[in-house]
mmCIF file of C-alpha atoms in Angstrom:
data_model
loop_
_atom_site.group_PDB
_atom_site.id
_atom_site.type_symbol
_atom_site.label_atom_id
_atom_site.label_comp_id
_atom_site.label_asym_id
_atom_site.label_seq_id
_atom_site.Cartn_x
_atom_site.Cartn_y
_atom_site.Cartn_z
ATOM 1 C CA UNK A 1 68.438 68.934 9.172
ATOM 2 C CA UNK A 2 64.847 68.653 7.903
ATOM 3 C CA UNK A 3 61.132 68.464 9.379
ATOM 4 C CA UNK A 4 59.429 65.201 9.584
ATOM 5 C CA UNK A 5 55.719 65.386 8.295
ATOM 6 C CA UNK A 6 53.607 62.543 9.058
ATOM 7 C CA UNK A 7 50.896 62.601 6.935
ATOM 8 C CA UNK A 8 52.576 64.704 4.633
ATOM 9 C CA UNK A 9 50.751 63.603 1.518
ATOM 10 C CA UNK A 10 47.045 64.563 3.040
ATOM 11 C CA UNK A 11 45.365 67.188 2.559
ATOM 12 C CA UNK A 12 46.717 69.795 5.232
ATOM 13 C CA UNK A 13 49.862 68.269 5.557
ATOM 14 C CA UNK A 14 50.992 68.645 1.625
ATOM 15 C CA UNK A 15 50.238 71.922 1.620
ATOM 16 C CA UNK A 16 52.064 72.556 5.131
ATOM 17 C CA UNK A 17 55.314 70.757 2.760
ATOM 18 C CA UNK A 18 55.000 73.315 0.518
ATOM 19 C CA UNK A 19 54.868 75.938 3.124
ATOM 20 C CA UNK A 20 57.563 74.468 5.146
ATOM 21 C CA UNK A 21 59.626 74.215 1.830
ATOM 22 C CA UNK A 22 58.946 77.718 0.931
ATOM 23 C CA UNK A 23 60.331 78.842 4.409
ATOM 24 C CA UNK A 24 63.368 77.071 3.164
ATOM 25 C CA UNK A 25 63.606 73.739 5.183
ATOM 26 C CA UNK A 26 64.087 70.093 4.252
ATOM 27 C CA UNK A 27 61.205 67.994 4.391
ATOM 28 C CA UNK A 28 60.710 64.100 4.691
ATOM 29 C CA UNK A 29 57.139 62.898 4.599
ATOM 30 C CA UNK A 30 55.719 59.866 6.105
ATOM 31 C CA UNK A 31 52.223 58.399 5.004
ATOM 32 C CA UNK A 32 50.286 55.837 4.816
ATOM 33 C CA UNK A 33 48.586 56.603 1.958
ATOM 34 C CA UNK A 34 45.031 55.368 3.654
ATOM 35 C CA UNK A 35 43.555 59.099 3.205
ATOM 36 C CA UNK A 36 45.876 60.574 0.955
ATOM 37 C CA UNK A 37 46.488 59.213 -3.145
ATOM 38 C CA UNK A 38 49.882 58.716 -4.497
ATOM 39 C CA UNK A 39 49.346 60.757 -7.217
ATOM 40 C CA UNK A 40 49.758 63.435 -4.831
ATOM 41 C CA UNK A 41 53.239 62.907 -3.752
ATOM 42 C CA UNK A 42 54.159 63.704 -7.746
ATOM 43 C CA UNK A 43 52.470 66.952 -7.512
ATOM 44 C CA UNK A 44 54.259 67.692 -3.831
ATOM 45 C CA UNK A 45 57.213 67.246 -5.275
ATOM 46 C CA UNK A 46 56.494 69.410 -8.538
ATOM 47 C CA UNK A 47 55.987 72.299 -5.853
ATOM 48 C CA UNK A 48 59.251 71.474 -4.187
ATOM 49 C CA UNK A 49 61.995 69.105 -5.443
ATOM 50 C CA UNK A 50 62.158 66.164 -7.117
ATOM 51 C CA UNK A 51 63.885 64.455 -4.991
ATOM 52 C CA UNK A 52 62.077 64.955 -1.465
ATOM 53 C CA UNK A 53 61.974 61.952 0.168
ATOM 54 C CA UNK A 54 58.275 60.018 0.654
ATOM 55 C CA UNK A 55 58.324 57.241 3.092
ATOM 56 C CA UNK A 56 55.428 55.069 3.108
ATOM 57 C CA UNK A 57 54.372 53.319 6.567
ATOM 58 C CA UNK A 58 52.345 53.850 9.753
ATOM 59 C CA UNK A 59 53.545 56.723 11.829
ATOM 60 C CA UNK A 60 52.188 54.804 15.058
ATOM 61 C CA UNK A 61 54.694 51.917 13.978
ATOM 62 C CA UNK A 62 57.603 52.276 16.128
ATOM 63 C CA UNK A 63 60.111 50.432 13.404
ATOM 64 C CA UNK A 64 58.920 52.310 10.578
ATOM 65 C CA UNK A 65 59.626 55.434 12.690
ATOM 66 C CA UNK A 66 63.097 53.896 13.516
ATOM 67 C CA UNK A 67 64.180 53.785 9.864
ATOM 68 C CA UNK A 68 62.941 57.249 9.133
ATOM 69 C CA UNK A 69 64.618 59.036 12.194
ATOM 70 C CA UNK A 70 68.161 56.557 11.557
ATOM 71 C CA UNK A 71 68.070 57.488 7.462
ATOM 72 C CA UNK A 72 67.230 61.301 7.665
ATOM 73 C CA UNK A 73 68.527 64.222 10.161
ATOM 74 C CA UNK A 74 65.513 65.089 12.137
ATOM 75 C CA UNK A 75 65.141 68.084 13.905
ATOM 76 C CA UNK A 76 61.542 68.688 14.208
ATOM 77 C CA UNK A 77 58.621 66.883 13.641
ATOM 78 C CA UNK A 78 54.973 68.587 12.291
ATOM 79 C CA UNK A 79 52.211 65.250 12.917
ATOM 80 C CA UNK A 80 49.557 65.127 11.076
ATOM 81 C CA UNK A 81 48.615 61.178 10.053
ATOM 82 C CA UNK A 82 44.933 60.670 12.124
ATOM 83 C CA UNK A 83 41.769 59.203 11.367
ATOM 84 C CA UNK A 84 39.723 62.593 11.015
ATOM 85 C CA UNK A 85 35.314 61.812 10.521
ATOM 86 C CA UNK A 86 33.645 63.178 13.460
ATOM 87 C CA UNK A 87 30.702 60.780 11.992
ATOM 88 C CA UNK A 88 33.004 57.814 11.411
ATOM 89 C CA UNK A 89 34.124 58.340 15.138
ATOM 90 C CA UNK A 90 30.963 57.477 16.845
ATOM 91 C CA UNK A 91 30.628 54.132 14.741
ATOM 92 C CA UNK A 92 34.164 53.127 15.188
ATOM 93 C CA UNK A 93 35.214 54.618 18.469
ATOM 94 C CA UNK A 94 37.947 52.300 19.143
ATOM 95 C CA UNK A 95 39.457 51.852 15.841
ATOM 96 C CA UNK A 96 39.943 55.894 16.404
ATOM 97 C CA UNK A 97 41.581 55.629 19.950
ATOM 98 C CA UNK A 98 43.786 52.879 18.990
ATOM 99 C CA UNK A 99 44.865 54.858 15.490
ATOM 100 C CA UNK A 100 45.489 58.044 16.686
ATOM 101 C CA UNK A 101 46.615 58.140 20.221
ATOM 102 C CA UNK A 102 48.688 55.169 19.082
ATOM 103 C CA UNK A 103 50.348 57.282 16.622
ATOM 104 C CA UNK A 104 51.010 60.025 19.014
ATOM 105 C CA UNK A 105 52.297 57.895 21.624
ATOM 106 C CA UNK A 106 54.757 55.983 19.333
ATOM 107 C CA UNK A 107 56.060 59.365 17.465
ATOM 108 C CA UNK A 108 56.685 60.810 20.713
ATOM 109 C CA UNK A 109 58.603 58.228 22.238
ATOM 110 C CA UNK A 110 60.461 58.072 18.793
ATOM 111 C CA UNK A 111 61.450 61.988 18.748
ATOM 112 C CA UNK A 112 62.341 62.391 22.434
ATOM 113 C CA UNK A 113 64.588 59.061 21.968
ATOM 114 C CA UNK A 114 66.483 60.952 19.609
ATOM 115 C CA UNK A 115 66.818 64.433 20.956
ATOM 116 C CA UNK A 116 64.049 66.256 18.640
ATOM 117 C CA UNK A 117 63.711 69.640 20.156
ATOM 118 C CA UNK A 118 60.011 70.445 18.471
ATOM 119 C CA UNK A 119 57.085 68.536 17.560
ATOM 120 C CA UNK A 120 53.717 70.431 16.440
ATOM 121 C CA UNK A 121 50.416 68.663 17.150
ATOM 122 C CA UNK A 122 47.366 68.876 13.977
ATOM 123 C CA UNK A 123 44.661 69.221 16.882
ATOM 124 C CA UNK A 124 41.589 70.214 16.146
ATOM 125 C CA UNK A 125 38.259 72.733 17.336
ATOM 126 C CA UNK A 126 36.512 69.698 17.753
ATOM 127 C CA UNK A 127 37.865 69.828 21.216
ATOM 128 C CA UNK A 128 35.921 72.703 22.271
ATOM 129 C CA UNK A 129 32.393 70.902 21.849
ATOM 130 C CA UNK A 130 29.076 73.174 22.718
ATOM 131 C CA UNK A 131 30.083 73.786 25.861
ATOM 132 C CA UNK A 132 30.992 77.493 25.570
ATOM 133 C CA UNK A 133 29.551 80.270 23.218
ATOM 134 C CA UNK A 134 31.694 81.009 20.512
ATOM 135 C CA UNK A 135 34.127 83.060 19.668
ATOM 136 C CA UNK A 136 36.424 80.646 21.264
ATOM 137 C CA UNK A 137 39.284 80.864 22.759
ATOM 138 C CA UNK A 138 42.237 78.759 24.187
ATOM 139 C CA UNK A 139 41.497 79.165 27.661
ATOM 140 C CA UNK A 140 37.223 77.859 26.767
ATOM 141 C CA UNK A 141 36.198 75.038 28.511
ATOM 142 C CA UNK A 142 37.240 71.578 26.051
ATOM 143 C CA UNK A 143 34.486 69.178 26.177
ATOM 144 C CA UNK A 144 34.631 66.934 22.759
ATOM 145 C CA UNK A 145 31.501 65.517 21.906
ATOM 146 C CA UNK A 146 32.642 62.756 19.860
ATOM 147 C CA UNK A 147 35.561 60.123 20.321
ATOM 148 C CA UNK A 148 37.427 61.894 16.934
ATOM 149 C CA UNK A 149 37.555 64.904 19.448
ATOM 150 C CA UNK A 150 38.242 63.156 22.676
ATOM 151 C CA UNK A 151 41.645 61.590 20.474
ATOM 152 C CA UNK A 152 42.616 64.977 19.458
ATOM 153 C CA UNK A 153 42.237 66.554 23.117
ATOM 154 C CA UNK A 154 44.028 63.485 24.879
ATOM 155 C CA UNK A 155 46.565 63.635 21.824
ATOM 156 C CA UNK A 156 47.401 67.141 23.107
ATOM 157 C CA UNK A 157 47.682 66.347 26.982
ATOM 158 C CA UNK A 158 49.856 63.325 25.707
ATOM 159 C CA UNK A 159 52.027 65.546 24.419
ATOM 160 C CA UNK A 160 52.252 67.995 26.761
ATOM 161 C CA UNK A 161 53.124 65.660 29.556
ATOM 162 C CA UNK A 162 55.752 64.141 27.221
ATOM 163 C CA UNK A 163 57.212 67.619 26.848
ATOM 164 C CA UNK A 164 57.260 68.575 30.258
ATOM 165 C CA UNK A 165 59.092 65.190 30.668
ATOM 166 C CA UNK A 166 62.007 65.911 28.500
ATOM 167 C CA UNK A 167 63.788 68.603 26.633
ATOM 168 C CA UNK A 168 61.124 68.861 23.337
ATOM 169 C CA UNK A 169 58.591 71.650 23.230
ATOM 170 C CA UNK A 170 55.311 70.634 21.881
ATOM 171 C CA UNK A 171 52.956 73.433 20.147
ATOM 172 C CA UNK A 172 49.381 71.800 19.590
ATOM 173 C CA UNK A 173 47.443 73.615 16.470
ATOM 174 C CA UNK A 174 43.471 73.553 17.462
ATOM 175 C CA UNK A 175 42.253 74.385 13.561
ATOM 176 C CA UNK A 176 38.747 75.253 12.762
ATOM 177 C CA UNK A 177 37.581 74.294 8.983
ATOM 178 C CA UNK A 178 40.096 73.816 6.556
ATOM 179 C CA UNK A 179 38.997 75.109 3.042
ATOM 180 C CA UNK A 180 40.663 75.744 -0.436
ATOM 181 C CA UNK A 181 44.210 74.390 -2.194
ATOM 182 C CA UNK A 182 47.403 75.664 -3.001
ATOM 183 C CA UNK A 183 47.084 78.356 -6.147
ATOM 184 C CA UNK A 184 48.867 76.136 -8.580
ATOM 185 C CA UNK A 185 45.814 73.771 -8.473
ATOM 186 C CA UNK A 186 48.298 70.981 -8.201
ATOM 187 C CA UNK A 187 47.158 69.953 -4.511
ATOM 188 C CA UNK A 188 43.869 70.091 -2.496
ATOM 189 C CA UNK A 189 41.360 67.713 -0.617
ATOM 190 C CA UNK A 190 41.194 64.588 -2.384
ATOM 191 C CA UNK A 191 40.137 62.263 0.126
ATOM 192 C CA UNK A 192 39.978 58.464 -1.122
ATOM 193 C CA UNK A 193 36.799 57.770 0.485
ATOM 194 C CA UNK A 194 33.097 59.201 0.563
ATOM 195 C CA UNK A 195 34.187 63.441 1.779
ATOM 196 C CA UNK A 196 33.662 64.120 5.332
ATOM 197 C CA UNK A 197 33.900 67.672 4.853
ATOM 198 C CA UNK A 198 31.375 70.089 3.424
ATOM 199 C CA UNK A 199 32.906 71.903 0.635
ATOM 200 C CA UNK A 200 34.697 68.769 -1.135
ATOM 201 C CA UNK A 201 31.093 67.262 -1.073
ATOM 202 C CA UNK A 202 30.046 70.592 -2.828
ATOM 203 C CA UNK A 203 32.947 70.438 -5.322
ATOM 204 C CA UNK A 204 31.746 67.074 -6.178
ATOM 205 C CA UNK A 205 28.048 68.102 -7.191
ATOM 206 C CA UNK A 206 29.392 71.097 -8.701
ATOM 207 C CA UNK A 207 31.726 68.685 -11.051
ATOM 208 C CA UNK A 208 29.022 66.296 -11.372
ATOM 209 C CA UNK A 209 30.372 63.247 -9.415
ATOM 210 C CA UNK A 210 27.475 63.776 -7.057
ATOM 211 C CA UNK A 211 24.045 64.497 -7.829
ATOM 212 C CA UNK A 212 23.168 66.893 -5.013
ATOM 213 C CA UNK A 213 24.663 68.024 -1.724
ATOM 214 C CA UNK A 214 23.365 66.513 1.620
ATOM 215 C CA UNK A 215 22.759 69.439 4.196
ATOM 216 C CA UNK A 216 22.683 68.082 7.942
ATOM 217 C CA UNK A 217 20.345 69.920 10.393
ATOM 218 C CA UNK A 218 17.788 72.455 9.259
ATOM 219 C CA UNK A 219 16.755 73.360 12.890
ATOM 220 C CA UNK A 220 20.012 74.999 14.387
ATOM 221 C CA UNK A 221 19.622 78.386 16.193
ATOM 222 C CA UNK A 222 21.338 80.363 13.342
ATOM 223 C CA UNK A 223 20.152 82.921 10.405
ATOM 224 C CA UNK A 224 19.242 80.313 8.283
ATOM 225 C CA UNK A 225 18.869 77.258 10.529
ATOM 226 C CA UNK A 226 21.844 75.538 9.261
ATOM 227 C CA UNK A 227 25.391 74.344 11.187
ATOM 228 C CA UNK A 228 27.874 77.546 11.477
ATOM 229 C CA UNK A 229 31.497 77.216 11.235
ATOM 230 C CA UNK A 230 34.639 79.317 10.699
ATOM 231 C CA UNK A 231 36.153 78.705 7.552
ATOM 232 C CA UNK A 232 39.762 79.248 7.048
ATOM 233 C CA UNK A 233 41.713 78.535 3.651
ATOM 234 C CA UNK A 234 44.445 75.360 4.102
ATOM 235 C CA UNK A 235 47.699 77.672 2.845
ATOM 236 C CA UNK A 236 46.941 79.831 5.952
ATOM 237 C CA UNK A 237 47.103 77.308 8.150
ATOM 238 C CA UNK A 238 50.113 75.730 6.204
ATOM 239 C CA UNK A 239 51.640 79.299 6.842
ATOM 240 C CA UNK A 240 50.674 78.443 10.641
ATOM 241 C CA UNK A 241 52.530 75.482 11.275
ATOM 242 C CA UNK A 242 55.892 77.307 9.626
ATOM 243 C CA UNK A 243 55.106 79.988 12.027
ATOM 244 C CA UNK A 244 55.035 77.394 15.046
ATOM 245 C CA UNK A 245 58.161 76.009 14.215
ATOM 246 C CA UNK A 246 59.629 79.390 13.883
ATOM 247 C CA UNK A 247 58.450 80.716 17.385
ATOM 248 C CA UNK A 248 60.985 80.917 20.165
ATOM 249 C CA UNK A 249 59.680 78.403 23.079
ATOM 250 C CA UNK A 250 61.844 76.930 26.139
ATOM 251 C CA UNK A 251 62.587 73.283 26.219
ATOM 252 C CA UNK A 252 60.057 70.961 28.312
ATOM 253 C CA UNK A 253 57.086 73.355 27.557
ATOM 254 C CA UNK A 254 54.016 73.201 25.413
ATOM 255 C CA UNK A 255 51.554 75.786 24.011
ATOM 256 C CA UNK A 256 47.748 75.386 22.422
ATOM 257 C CA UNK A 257 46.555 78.175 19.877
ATOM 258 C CA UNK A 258 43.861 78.755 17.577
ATOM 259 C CA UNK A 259 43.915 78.947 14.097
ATOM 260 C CA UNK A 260 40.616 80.554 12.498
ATOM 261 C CA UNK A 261 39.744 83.383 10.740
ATOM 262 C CA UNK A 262 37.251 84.273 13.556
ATOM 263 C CA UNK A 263 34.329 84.691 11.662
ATOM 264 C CA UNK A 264 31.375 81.940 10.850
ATOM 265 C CA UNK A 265 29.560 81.171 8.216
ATOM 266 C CA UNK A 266 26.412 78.890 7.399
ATOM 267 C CA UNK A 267 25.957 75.995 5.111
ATOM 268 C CA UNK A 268 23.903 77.942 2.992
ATOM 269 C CA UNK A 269 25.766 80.408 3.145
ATOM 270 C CA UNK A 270 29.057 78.618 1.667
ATOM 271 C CA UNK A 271 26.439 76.375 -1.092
ATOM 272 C CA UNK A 272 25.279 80.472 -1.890
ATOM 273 C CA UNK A 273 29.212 81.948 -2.268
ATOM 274 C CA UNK A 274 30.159 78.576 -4.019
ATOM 275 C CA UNK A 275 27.331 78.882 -6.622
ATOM 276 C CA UNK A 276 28.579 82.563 -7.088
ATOM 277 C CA UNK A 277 32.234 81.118 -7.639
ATOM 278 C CA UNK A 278 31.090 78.351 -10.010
ATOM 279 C CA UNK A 279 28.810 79.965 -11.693
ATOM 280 C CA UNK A 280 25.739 77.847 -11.492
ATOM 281 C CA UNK A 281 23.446 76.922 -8.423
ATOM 282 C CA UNK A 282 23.994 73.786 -6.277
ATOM 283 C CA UNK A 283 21.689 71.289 -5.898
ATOM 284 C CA UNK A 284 21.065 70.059 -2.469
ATOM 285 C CA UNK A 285 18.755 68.897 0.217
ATOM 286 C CA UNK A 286 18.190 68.783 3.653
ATOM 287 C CA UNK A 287 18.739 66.083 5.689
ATOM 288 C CA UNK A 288 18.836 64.963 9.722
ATOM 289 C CA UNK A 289 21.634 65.886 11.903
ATOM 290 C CA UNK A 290 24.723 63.623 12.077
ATOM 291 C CA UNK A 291 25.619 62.585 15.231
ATOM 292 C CA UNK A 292 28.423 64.175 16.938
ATOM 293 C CA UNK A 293 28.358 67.564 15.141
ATOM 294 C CA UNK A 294 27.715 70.946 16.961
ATOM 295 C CA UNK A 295 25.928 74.169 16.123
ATOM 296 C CA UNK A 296 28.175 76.739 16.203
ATOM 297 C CA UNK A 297 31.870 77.515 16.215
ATOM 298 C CA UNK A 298 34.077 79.933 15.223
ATOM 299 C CA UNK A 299 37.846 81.206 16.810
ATOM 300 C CA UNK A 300 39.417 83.599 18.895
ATOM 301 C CA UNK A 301 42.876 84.146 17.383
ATOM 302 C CA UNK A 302 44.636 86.733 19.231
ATOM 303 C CA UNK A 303 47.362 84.355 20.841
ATOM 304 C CA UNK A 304 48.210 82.958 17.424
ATOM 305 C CA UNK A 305 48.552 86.468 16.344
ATOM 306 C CA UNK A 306 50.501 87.836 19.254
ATOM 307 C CA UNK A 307 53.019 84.959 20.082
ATOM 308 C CA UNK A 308 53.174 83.582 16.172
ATOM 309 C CA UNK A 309 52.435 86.412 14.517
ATOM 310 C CA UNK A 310 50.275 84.668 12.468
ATOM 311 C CA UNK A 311 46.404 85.235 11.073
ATOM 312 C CA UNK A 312 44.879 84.348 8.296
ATOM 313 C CA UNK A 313 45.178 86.313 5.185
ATOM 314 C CA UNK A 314 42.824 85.168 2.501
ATOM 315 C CA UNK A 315 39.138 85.321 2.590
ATOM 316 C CA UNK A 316 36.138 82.880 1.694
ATOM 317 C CA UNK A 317 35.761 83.418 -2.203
ATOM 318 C CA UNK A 318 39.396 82.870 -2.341
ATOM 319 C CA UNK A 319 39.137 79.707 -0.454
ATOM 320 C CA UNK A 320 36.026 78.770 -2.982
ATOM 321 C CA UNK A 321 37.995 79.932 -5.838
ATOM 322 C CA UNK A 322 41.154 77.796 -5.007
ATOM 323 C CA UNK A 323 38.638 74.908 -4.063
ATOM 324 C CA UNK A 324 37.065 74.908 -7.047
ATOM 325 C CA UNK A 325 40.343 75.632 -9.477
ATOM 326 C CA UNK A 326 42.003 72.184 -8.105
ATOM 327 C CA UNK A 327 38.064 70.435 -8.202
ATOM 328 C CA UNK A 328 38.144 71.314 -12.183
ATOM 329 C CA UNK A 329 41.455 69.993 -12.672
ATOM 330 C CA UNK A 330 40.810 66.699 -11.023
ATOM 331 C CA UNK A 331 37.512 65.796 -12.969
ATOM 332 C CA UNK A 332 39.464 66.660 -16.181
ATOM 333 C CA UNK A 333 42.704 64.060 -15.193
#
C-alpha cells in the first residue's frame, strides 16, 4: 500500500516524501508541475528510490485521479497541490476558489469512492486572520482575510463534512511559515515564479538574482515595526504529516492542529539572522503593505504535541542555514 501525495514535487510536499519514505512507506506523487520544477522529481527520488512513481496531472481532475487510484494501492492520501499567494489571491479570487476547493472536492470524492481510510489536509494559519491575539490556538476564532485563506478554511470544513459522511478520517494541518530544506541540499523552495515567501526572496538577493529585498509594512505594532511571524523549518513539518498519518483516529472523524514552533520573529529580524548565516548584510528596502497580510502570528502547539506527539525540533539559524545551503547549490547548477 502506499500514500498518495498531491503536490508531491513542491516545496512542502517533497520534503513530506522524504519524510514519509523515511518512516518506511510507499509513496506515489501527483503534480502538476505549475509551482514545482521537474528537476526536482530527480532529486526526490535520489533521497528515496529510483523508481518512485511521479504522475503528472491535475489533482482536481477526476480522470487523472482515476488512473492514479486504479494503477497504485492507495491507502492514504497527504494533499498538498493549491494555489498558495495570499497577494495573488486578492487579484485572482476566483481562479483560487475554482483551483483549490476544486481539487479538494474532486480528491475527496476520489478517496472515499475507493475506501481510503485517511486523507491529511496542507491548511494553513492564514485561516486565523487578525481576529485573535496570538499565540494561537485551534479553538481561536478563524476569520481569513484573503480568498487564499477563505480556500484553505472551506477546504477544511469540506473535508470534515466528507469525513463525517463516510468511513475516512480527515486530519487538517494549519502550518505557520515554512522555512529551510532538507540537509542534503538536494530539495528546498524553488518556486517557478516571482517568491511569495520572505526568505526565498532573501536567498535570492543574497545569491545575487535580486538586487535588494522588498520589506512590506514599516508601521506594524511590533519591536521593529515590521510583519511578525512564526517560523518553522519544512523537515519539521514533513515530520508532522508522518506523525498525522501515524496517529490513531476513529473512522468518520476529523481533527485541526497547529504546527509552529510558537515563537515569532520580525522581518528584520530574519534579514539580521540571515546576514549572520551568509555572512554579508542584505540589501533591502521598505515598501507599502500588501494587501491581505496581517501583523502578527505565531502558534499554540500543545494539541500537536499531545495527540501527535509532535513539535518542532530545529531552530531558526538551522532553518537559515539549510535555506541558504540548497540557495548556493541552485545558483551554482
Amino acid at each position: 500500500m502506499a500514500t498518495l501525495v498531491t503536490g508531491g514535487a513542491g516545496y512542502i510536499g517533497s520534503h513530506t516524501v522524504a519524510a514519509l519514505h523515511d518512516a518506511g512507506r510507499d509513496v506515489v506523487i501527483l503534480d502538476d508541475f505549475s509551482n514545482a520544477a521537474r528537476r526536482a522529481v530527480d532529486s526526490i527520488r535520489s533521497l528515496t528510490r529510483s523508481d518512485l512513481p511521479v504522475v503528472e496531472g491535475d489533482a482536481g481532475d477526476l480522470e487523472v485521479l482515476d488512473a492514479v487510484f486504479d494503477g497504485h494501492r492507495i491507502d492514504s492520501v497527504v494533499h498538498f497541490a493549491a494555489r498558495k499567494s495570499v497577494a495573488e489571491s486578492v487579484s485572482d479570487p476566483l481562479g483560487y476558489y475554482r483551483s483549490n476547493l476544486g481539487s479538494v472536492i474532486s480528491l475527496a470524492a476520489a478517496a472515499i469512492d475507493r475506501g481510503v481510510p485517511r486523507l491529511v489536509f496542507s491548511s494553513s494559519a492564514t485561516v486565523y486572520g487578525s481576529a485573535s491575539a496570538p499565540p494561537v490556538t485551534e479553538d481561536s476564532p478563524t476569520v481569513p482575510e484573503s480568498p487564499y485563506g477563505e480556500t484553505k478554511l472551506m477546504g477544511e470544513r469540506i473535508l470534515a463534512d466528507a469525513a463525517a459522511a463516510s468511513e475516512m478520517s480527515v486530519t487538517s494541518l494549519r502550518y505557520f511559515n515554512p522555512v529551510g530544506a532538507h540537509p542534503s541540499g538536494l530539495i528546498g523552495e524553488d518556486p517557478s515564479g516571482e517568491p511569495a515567501n520572505l526568505v526565498p526572496r532573501i536567498m535570492q538577493v543574497a545569491a545575487g538574482r535580486r538586487d535588494r529585498l522588498e520589506v512590506f509594512g514599516a508601521d506594524y505594532s511590533t519591536v521593529d515595526g515590521t510583519a511578525l511571524r512564526d517560523y518553522v523549518h519544512v523537515m519539521d513539518l514533513a515530520e508532522g504529516h508522518v506523525a498525522a498519518l501515524d496517529a490513531a483516529m476513529t473512522p468518520a472523524s476529523s481533527r485541526v492542529y497547529n504546527l509552529g514552533t510558537g515563537s515569532g520573529t520580525t522581518v528584520l529580524q530574519i534579514l539580521g539572522a540571515a546576514s549572520e548565516v551568509i555572512g554579508s548584510s542584505i540589501p533591502y528596502e521598505m515598501a507599502e503593505r500588501r494587501p491581505g497580510d496581517i501583523e502578527a502570528s505565531w502558534a499554540d502547539c500543545t494539541r500537536a504535541r499531545d495527540e501527535l506527539g509532535w513539535q518542532a525540533r530545529r531552530d531558526l539559524a538551522q532553518m537559515l542555514a539549510d535555506h541558504w545551503n540548497f540557495a548556493r547549490q541552485q545558483s551554482s547548477c
